[in-house]
Coordinates of C-alpha atoms in Angstrom, one line a residue:
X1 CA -72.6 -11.6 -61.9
X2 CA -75.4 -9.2 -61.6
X3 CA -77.0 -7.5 -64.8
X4 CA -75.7 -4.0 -63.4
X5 CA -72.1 -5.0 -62.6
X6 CA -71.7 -6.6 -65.9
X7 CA -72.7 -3.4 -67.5
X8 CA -70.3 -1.5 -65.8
X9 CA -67.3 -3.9 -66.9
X10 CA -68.7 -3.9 -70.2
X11 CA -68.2 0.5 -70.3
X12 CA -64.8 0.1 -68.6
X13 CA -64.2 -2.3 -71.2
X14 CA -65.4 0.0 -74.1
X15 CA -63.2 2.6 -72.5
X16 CA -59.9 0.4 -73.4
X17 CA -59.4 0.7 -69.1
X18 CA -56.6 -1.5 -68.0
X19 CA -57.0 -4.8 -66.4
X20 CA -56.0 -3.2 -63.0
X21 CA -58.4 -0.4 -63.3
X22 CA -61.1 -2.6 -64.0
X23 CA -60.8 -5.0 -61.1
X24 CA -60.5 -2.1 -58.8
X25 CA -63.2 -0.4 -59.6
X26 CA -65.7 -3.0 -59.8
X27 CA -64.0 -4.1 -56.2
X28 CA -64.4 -0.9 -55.0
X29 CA -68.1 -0.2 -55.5
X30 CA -68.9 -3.9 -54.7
X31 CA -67.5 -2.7 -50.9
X32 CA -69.4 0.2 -51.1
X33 CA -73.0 -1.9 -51.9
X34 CA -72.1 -4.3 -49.1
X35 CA -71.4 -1.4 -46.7
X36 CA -75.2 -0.4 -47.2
X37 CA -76.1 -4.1 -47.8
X38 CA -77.9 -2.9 -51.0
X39 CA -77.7 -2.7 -54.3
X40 CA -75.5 0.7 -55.5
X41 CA -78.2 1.8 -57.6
X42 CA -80.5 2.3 -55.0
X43 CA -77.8 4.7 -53.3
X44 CA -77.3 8.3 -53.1
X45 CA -74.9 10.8 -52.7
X46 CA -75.9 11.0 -49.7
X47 CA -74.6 7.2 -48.6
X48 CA -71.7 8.2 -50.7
X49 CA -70.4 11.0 -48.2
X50 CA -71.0 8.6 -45.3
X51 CA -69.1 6.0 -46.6
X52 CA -66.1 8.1 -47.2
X53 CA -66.6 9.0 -43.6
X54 CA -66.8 5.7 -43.2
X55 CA -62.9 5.1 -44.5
X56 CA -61.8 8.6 -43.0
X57 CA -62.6 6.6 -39.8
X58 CA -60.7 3.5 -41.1
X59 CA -57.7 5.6 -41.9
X60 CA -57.6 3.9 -45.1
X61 CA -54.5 5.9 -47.5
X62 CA -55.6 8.9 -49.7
X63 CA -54.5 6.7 -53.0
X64 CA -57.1 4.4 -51.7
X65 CA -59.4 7.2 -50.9
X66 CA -59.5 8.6 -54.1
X67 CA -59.1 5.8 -56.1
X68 CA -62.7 4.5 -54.6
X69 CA -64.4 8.0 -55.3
X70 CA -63.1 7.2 -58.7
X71 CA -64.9 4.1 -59.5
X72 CA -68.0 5.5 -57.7
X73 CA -68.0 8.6 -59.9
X74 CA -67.4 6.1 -63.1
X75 CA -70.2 4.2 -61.9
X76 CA -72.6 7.2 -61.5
X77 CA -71.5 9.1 -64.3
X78 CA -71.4 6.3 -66.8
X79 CA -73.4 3.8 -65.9
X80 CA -76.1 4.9 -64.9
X81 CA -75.9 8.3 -66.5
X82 CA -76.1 10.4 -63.7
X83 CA -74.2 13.1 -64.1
X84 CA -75.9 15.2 -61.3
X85 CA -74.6 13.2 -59.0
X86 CA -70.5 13.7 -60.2
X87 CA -70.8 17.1 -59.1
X88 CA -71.3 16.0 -55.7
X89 CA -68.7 13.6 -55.2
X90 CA -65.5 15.8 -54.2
X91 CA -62.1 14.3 -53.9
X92 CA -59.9 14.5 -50.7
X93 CA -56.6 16.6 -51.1
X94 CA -53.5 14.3 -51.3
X95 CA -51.0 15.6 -48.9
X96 CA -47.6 15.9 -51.1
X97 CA -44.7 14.0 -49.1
X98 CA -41.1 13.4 -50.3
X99 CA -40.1 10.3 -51.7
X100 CA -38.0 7.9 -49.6
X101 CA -34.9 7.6 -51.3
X102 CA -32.1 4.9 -50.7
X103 CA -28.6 4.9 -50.1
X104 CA -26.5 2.4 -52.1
X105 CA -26.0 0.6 -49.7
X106 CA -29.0 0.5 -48.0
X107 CA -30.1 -0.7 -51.5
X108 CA -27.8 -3.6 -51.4
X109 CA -28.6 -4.5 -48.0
X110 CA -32.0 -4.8 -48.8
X111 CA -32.0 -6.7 -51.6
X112 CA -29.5 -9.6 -49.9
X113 CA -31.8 -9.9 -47.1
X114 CA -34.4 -11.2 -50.3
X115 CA -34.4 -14.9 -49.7
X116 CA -36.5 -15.9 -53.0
X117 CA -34.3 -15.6 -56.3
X118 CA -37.6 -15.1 -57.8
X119 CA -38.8 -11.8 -55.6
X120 CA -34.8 -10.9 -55.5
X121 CA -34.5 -10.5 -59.6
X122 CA -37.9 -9.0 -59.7
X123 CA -36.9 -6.0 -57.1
X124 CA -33.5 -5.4 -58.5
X125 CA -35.3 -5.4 -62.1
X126 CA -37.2 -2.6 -60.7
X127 CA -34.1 -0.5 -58.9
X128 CA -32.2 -1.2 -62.2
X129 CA -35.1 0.0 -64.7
X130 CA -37.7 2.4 -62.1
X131 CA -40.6 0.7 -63.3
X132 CA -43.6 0.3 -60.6
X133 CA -44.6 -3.0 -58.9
X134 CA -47.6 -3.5 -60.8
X135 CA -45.5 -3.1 -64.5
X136 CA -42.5 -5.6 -63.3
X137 CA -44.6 -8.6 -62.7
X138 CA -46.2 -8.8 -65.7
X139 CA -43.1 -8.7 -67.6
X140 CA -42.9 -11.5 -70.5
X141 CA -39.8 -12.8 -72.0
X142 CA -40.7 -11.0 -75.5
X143 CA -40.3 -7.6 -73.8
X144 CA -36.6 -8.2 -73.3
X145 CA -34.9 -6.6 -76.8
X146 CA -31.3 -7.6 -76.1
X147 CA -30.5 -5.9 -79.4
X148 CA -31.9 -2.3 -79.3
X149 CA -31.1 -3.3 -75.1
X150 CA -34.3 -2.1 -74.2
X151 CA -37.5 -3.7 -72.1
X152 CA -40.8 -2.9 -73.1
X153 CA -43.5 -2.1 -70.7
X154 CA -46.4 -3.0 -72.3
X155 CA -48.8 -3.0 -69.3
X156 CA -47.8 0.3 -68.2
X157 CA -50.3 2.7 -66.0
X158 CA -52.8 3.8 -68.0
X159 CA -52.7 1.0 -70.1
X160 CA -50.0 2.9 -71.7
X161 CA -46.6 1.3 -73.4
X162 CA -43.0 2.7 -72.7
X163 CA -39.4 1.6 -73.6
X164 CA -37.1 1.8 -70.3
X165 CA -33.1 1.3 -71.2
X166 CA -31.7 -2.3 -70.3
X167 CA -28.1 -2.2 -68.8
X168 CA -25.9 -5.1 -70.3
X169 CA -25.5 -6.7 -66.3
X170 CA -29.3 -6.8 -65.9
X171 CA -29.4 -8.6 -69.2
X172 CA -26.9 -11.5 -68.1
X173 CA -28.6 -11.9 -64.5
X174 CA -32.0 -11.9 -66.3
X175 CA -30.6 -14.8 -68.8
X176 CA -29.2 -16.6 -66.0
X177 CA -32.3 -16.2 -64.1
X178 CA -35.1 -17.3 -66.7
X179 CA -33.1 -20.6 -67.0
X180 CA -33.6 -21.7 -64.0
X181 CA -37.7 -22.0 -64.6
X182 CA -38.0 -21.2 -68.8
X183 CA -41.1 -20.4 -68.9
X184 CA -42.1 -19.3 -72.2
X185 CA -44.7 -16.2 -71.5
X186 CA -44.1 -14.7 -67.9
X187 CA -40.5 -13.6 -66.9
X188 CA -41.7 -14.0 -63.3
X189 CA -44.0 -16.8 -63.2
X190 CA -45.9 -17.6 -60.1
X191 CA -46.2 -21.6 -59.3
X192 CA -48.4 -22.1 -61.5
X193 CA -47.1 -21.7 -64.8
X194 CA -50.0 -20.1 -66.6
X195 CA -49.9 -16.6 -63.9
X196 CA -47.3 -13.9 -63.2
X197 CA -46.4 -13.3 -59.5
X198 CA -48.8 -11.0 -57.5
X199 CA -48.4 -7.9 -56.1
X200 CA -49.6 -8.6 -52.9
X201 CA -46.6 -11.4 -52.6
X202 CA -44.2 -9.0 -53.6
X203 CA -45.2 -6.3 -51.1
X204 CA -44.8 -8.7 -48.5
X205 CA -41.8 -9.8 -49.6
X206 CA -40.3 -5.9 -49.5
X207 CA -42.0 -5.7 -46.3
X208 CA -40.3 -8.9 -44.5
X209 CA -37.1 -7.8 -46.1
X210 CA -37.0 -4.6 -44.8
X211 CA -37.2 -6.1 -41.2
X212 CA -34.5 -8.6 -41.8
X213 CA -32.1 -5.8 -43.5
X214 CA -33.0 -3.8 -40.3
X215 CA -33.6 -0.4 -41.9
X216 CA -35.6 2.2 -40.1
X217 CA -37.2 4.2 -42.4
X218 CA -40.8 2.2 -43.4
X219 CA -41.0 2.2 -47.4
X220 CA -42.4 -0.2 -49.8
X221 CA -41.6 -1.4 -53.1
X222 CA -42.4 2.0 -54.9
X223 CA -39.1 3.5 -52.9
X224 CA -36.4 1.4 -55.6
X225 CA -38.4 3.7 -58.2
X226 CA -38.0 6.7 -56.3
X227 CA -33.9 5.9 -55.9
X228 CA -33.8 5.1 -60.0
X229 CA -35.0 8.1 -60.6
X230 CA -32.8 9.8 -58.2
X231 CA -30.0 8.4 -59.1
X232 CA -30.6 9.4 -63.0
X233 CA -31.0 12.8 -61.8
X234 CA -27.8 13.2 -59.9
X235 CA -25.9 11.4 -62.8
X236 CA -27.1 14.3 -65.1
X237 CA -30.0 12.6 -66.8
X238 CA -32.3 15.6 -68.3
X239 CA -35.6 15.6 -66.4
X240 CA -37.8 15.0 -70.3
X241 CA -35.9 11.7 -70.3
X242 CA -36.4 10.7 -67.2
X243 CA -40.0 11.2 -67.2
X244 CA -40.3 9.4 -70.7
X245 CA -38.6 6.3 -68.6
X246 CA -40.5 6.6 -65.9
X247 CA -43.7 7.1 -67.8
X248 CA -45.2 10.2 -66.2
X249 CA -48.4 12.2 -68.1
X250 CA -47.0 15.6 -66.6
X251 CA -43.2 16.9 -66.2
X252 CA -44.0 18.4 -62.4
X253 CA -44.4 15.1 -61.1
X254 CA -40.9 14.0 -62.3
X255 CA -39.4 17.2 -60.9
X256 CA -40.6 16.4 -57.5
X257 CA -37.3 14.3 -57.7
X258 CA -35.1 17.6 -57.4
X259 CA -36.3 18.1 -54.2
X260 CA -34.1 15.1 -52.6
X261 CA -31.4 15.2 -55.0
X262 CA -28.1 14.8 -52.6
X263 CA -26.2 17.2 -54.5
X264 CA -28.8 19.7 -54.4
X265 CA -29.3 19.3 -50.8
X266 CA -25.7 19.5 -50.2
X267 CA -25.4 23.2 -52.2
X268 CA -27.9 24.2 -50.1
X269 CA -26.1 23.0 -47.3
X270 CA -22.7 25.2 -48.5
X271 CA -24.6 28.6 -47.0
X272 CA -23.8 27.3 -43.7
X273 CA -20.4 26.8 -44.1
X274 CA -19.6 30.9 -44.1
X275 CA -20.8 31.2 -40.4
X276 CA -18.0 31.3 -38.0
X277 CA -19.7 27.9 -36.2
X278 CA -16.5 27.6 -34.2
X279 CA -17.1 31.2 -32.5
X280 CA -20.8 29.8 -31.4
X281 CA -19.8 26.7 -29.5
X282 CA -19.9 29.2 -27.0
X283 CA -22.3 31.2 -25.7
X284 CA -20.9 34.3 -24.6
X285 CA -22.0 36.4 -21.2
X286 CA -25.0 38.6 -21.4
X287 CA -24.1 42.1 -21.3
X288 CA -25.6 44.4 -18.5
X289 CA -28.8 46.3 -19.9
X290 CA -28.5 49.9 -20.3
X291 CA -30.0 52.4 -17.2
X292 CA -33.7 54.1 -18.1
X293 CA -33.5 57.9 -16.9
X294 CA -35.6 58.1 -13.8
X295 CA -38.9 59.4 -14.6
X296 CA -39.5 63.0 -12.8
X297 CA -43.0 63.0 -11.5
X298 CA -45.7 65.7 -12.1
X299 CA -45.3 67.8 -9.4
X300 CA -41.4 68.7 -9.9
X301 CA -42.5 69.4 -13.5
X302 CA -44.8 72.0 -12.4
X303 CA -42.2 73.3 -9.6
X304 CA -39.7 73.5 -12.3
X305 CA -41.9 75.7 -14.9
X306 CA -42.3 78.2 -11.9
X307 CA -38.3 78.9 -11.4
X308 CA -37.7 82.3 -11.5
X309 CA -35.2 81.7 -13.9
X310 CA -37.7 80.0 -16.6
X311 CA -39.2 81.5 -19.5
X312 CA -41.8 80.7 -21.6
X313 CA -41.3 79.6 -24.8
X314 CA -40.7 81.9 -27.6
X315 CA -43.6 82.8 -30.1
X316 CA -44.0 81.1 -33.7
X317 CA -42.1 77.8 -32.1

């Protein structure tokens, strides 16, 4: 490890930045020294705006997008204490799309077509609770409070903790579940015994299950947090407590979920019921357009005003 990038995990370090954050970020402005094949000190933000042409042309996600001007603008700004160089470093607009939310039963589908118990528990642990990918696998057995019936997520985004209710059925599959490997730390262990399952494996997981399931709409494992949340919404859950469960900093990004609340859609679906939709089935005949008066042209005007029997108009009209 180079002096420079050991500096810049020690500050992210310092910082109290999560695990995640920290391995992404140094990942991220490791690509961007090897794009240049130089070291990132050396660079401007010159090479910064033609690297993010660079993934503009890749047509790399906007999460991705911004998440690498992030650790570039850490880097800059902390690191090497260049704060001139912040200012110059915009971020791309995210375009705001609407959560892909899941039927029941496409739910259920899904998750038979999950061969793995392993991957299966994991995902229905996330439908059943809304946490994200990332906070599922690196559940350990002491986060499970079958008393208070709670789960803690102590490696939340952020780095930040949350308690997320635990339904007495997830409890017993979870039990039944953890005997079948006991491991004492991870909930989900990966095969070997000392790690949690990866991400990565359980993207691909969602991603082969998906096919098998034969569902249309493309969604990843982020889409059984969407439904959760959904689903706590149209059951009558406040929307405070269902952003304390999901863990969001601000309240708007938990009211995003009213937009595809079925019942809400449906109300708004009750205006078209007044229209007489029987009476349009058919479209009726066009009726004949009404006759223009002819025109008179400019000589029988000036004929006319000549008539003996015209006068000209009176005075003060």
């Amino acid at each position: 490890m180079t002096p420079l990038r050991q500096r810049m995990l020690e500050d992210l370090q310092l910082r109290n930045r999560s695990p995640i954050t920290i391995e992404k970020y140094i990942l991220y402005v490791a690509k961007f020294a090897r794009f240049f094949g130089r070291s990132p000190e050396r660079l401007t933000p010159e090479h910064v705006r033609q690297y993010q042409l660079y993934l503009l042309e890749k047509k790399v996600s906007w999460s991705t997008f911004n998440q690498s001007l992030c650790a570039l603008r850490f880097f800059y700004g902390t690191t090497l204490g260049r704060k001139d160089y912040v200012k110059r470093l915009p971020f791309g607009k995210k375009p705001r799309r609407v959560p892909v939310v899941l039927s029941r039963e496409e739910v259920l589908k899904f998750l038979q077509c999950i061969l793995p118990r392993k991957q299966r528990m994991l995902l229905t642990t996330m439908y059943a609770t809304g946490m994200r990918v990332g906070e599922a696998v690196q559940l350990s057995v002491n986060d499970i409070d079958s008393k208070r019936m709670t789960i803690l997520v102590s490696r939340g985004k952020g780095n930040k903790q949350r308690l997320v209710p635990l339904s007495p059925k997830l409890l017993t599959e979870l039990r039944l579940f953890w005997q079948t490997h006991r491991n004492p730390v991870w909930l989900f262990p990966s095969r070997e015994p000392d790690s949690h399952l990866s991400i990565a494996s359980v993207e691909r997981m969602c991603a082969r299950a998906r096919t098998r399931a034969g569902l249309k709409r493309r969604f990843n494992t982020h889409a059984l947090r969407h439904t959760f949340a959904t689903e706590l919404l149209e059951a009558g859950v406040d929307l405070f407590s269902i952003q304390k469960i999901l863990g969001h900093r601000s309240l708007s990004t938990t009211a995003n979920y009213t937009h595809v609340r079925r019942s809400h859609l449906q109300e708004a679906c009750k205006s078209l019921d007044l229209l007489p939709l029987e009476q349009l089935r058919q479209v009726p005949a066009a009726a004949p357009a009404p006759k223009k008066p002819a025109r008179r042209s400019k000589s029988a005007k000036s004929s006319a005003a000549t008539e003996p029997g015209s006068s000209p108009p009176a005075e003060g009209t």
